[in-house]
Short mmCIF file of C-alpha atoms in Angstrom, two decimals:
data_model
loop_
_atom_site.label_atom_id
_atom_site.label_comp_id
_atom_site.label_asym_id
_atom_site.label_seq_id
_atom_site.Cartn_x
_atom_site.Cartn_y
_atom_site.Cartn_z
CA MET A 1 0.00 0.00 0.00
CA ALA A 2 1.34 3.41 -0.96
CA ARG A 3 1.74 6.15 1.62
CA ILE A 4 1.15 9.86 1.06
CA PRO A 5 3.36 12.33 2.96
CA LEU A 6 1.81 14.72 5.47
CA SER A 7 4.26 17.41 4.39
CA ILE A 8 7.19 17.98 2.05
CA CYS A 9 9.78 20.65 2.78
CA LEU A 10 13.30 21.63 1.80
CA THR A 11 16.18 20.94 4.14
CA GLY A 12 18.05 23.96 5.48
CA ASP A 13 20.67 23.82 2.73
CA LYS A 14 17.92 23.36 0.07
CA ALA A 15 19.78 20.36 -1.35
CA ALA A 16 17.22 17.76 -0.26
CA LEU A 17 13.52 17.20 0.33
CA ARG A 18 12.24 15.93 3.67
CA LEU A 19 8.98 14.00 3.41
CA VAL A 20 7.16 13.62 6.73
CA LEU A 21 4.99 10.51 6.81
CA GLU A 22 3.89 10.75 10.45
CA PRO A 23 4.83 12.98 13.38
CA ALA A 24 7.75 11.69 15.42
CA THR A 25 6.74 11.19 19.05
CA GLY A 26 10.17 10.61 20.51
CA PRO A 27 13.76 10.07 19.50
CA VAL A 28 14.34 8.90 15.93
CA GLN A 29 17.00 6.73 14.39
CA ARG A 30 18.42 7.59 10.98
CA HIS A 31 19.81 5.10 8.53
CA SER A 32 20.66 5.04 4.84
CA ALA A 33 18.58 3.19 2.29
CA THR A 34 18.33 2.87 -1.46
CA GLY A 35 15.31 4.25 -3.25
CA ILE A 36 13.88 4.29 -6.73
CA VAL A 37 12.68 7.77 -7.67
CA ASP A 38 10.22 8.58 -10.45
CA VAL A 39 10.49 12.13 -11.79
CA GLY A 40 8.09 13.53 -14.38
CA GLU A 41 8.10 16.47 -16.74
CA GLY A 42 9.50 19.71 -15.37
CA GLY A 43 11.35 17.91 -12.58
CA ARG A 44 8.11 16.98 -10.79
CA LEU A 45 8.58 14.30 -8.11
CA LEU A 46 6.04 11.54 -8.80
CA SER A 47 6.85 8.69 -6.42
CA ILE A 48 9.52 6.96 -4.38
CA GLU A 49 10.05 3.30 -3.58
CA VAL A 50 12.34 2.78 -0.59
CA GLU A 51 14.07 -0.55 -0.05
CA MET A 52 13.69 -1.28 3.64
CA ALA A 53 15.35 -4.01 5.72
CA ARG A 54 15.99 -7.34 4.07
CA GLY A 55 12.92 -9.53 4.17
CA THR A 56 10.45 -6.64 4.46
CA ASP A 57 8.26 -5.03 1.83
CA PRO A 58 9.48 -1.82 0.19
CA LEU A 59 7.88 1.46 1.25
CA PHE A 60 5.93 3.11 -1.58
CA ILE A 61 5.33 6.87 -1.38
CA ASP A 62 3.02 8.56 -3.89
CA ILE A 63 3.57 12.27 -4.41
CA ASP A 64 1.94 13.39 -7.62
CA PRO A 65 0.17 11.53 -10.44
CA PRO A 66 2.03 11.51 -13.75
CA SER A 67 1.13 14.25 -16.21
CA GLY A 68 2.46 14.16 -19.73
CA THR A 69 4.33 11.33 -21.36
CA LEU A 70 7.88 11.85 -20.13
CA SER A 71 9.20 10.41 -16.91
CA ARG A 72 12.51 9.22 -15.58
CA THR A 73 13.37 6.55 -13.04
CA ALA A 74 16.61 6.72 -11.08
CA VAL A 75 18.25 5.14 -8.05
CA ALA A 76 18.85 7.48 -5.10
CA SER A 77 20.45 7.34 -1.66
CA ILE A 78 17.80 8.14 0.93
CA THR A 79 17.91 8.78 4.67
CA VAL A 80 15.12 7.04 6.59
CA GLU A 81 13.98 8.21 10.03
CA THR A 82 12.28 5.62 12.23
CA GLY A 83 10.67 5.98 15.62
CA ILE A 84 11.01 3.74 18.66
CA ALA A 85 8.38 1.31 17.34
CA GLY A 86 10.27 1.02 14.04
CA THR A 87 7.70 2.93 11.99
CA VAL A 88 9.01 5.28 9.33
CA SER A 89 8.35 8.88 10.34
CA ALA A 90 10.23 10.68 7.53
CA ILE A 91 12.61 10.27 4.64
CA THR A 92 15.11 12.70 3.18
CA LEU A 93 15.85 12.60 -0.54
CA PRO A 94 18.54 14.62 -2.36
CA ARG A 95 17.06 16.94 -5.00
CA ARG A 96 19.83 16.02 -7.43
CA GLY A 97 21.44 12.69 -8.11
CA HIS A 98 22.82 10.56 -10.90
CA GLY A 99 20.17 10.73 -13.64
CA TYR A 100 17.58 12.94 -11.94
CA GLU A 101 16.83 16.44 -10.64
CA ILE A 102 13.73 17.36 -8.64
CA THR A 103 12.50 20.93 -9.06
CA TYR A 104 8.92 20.51 -7.86
CA PRO A 105 7.36 20.35 -5.19
CA SER A 106 10.41 22.12 -3.80
CA GLY A 107 10.01 25.35 -5.78
CA ASN A 108 10.58 26.54 -9.33
CA GLN A 109 6.89 26.25 -10.27
#
């Protein structure tokens, strides 16, 4: 089942997007993960699939439905924030990586 973020914002250095999936209610742990990013026309972020721990289902995050016929899929390094119970509270995704650049929803439109 796909998740929809509660909010999307730029990090302080504006080099990454932070997608909040649920409010953190205590200390969080951060770890690196690999994700598959779909970017549409105009640099619009469409969706992210995050590879979680071995033996678990990937996390699907829907951002925006595709519009137009052009899209690009790329692999990205993602930071995952988990709460005490192990639920994912947020992910951070670089706006630029090998084969992709996200310009929206982070600005530029």
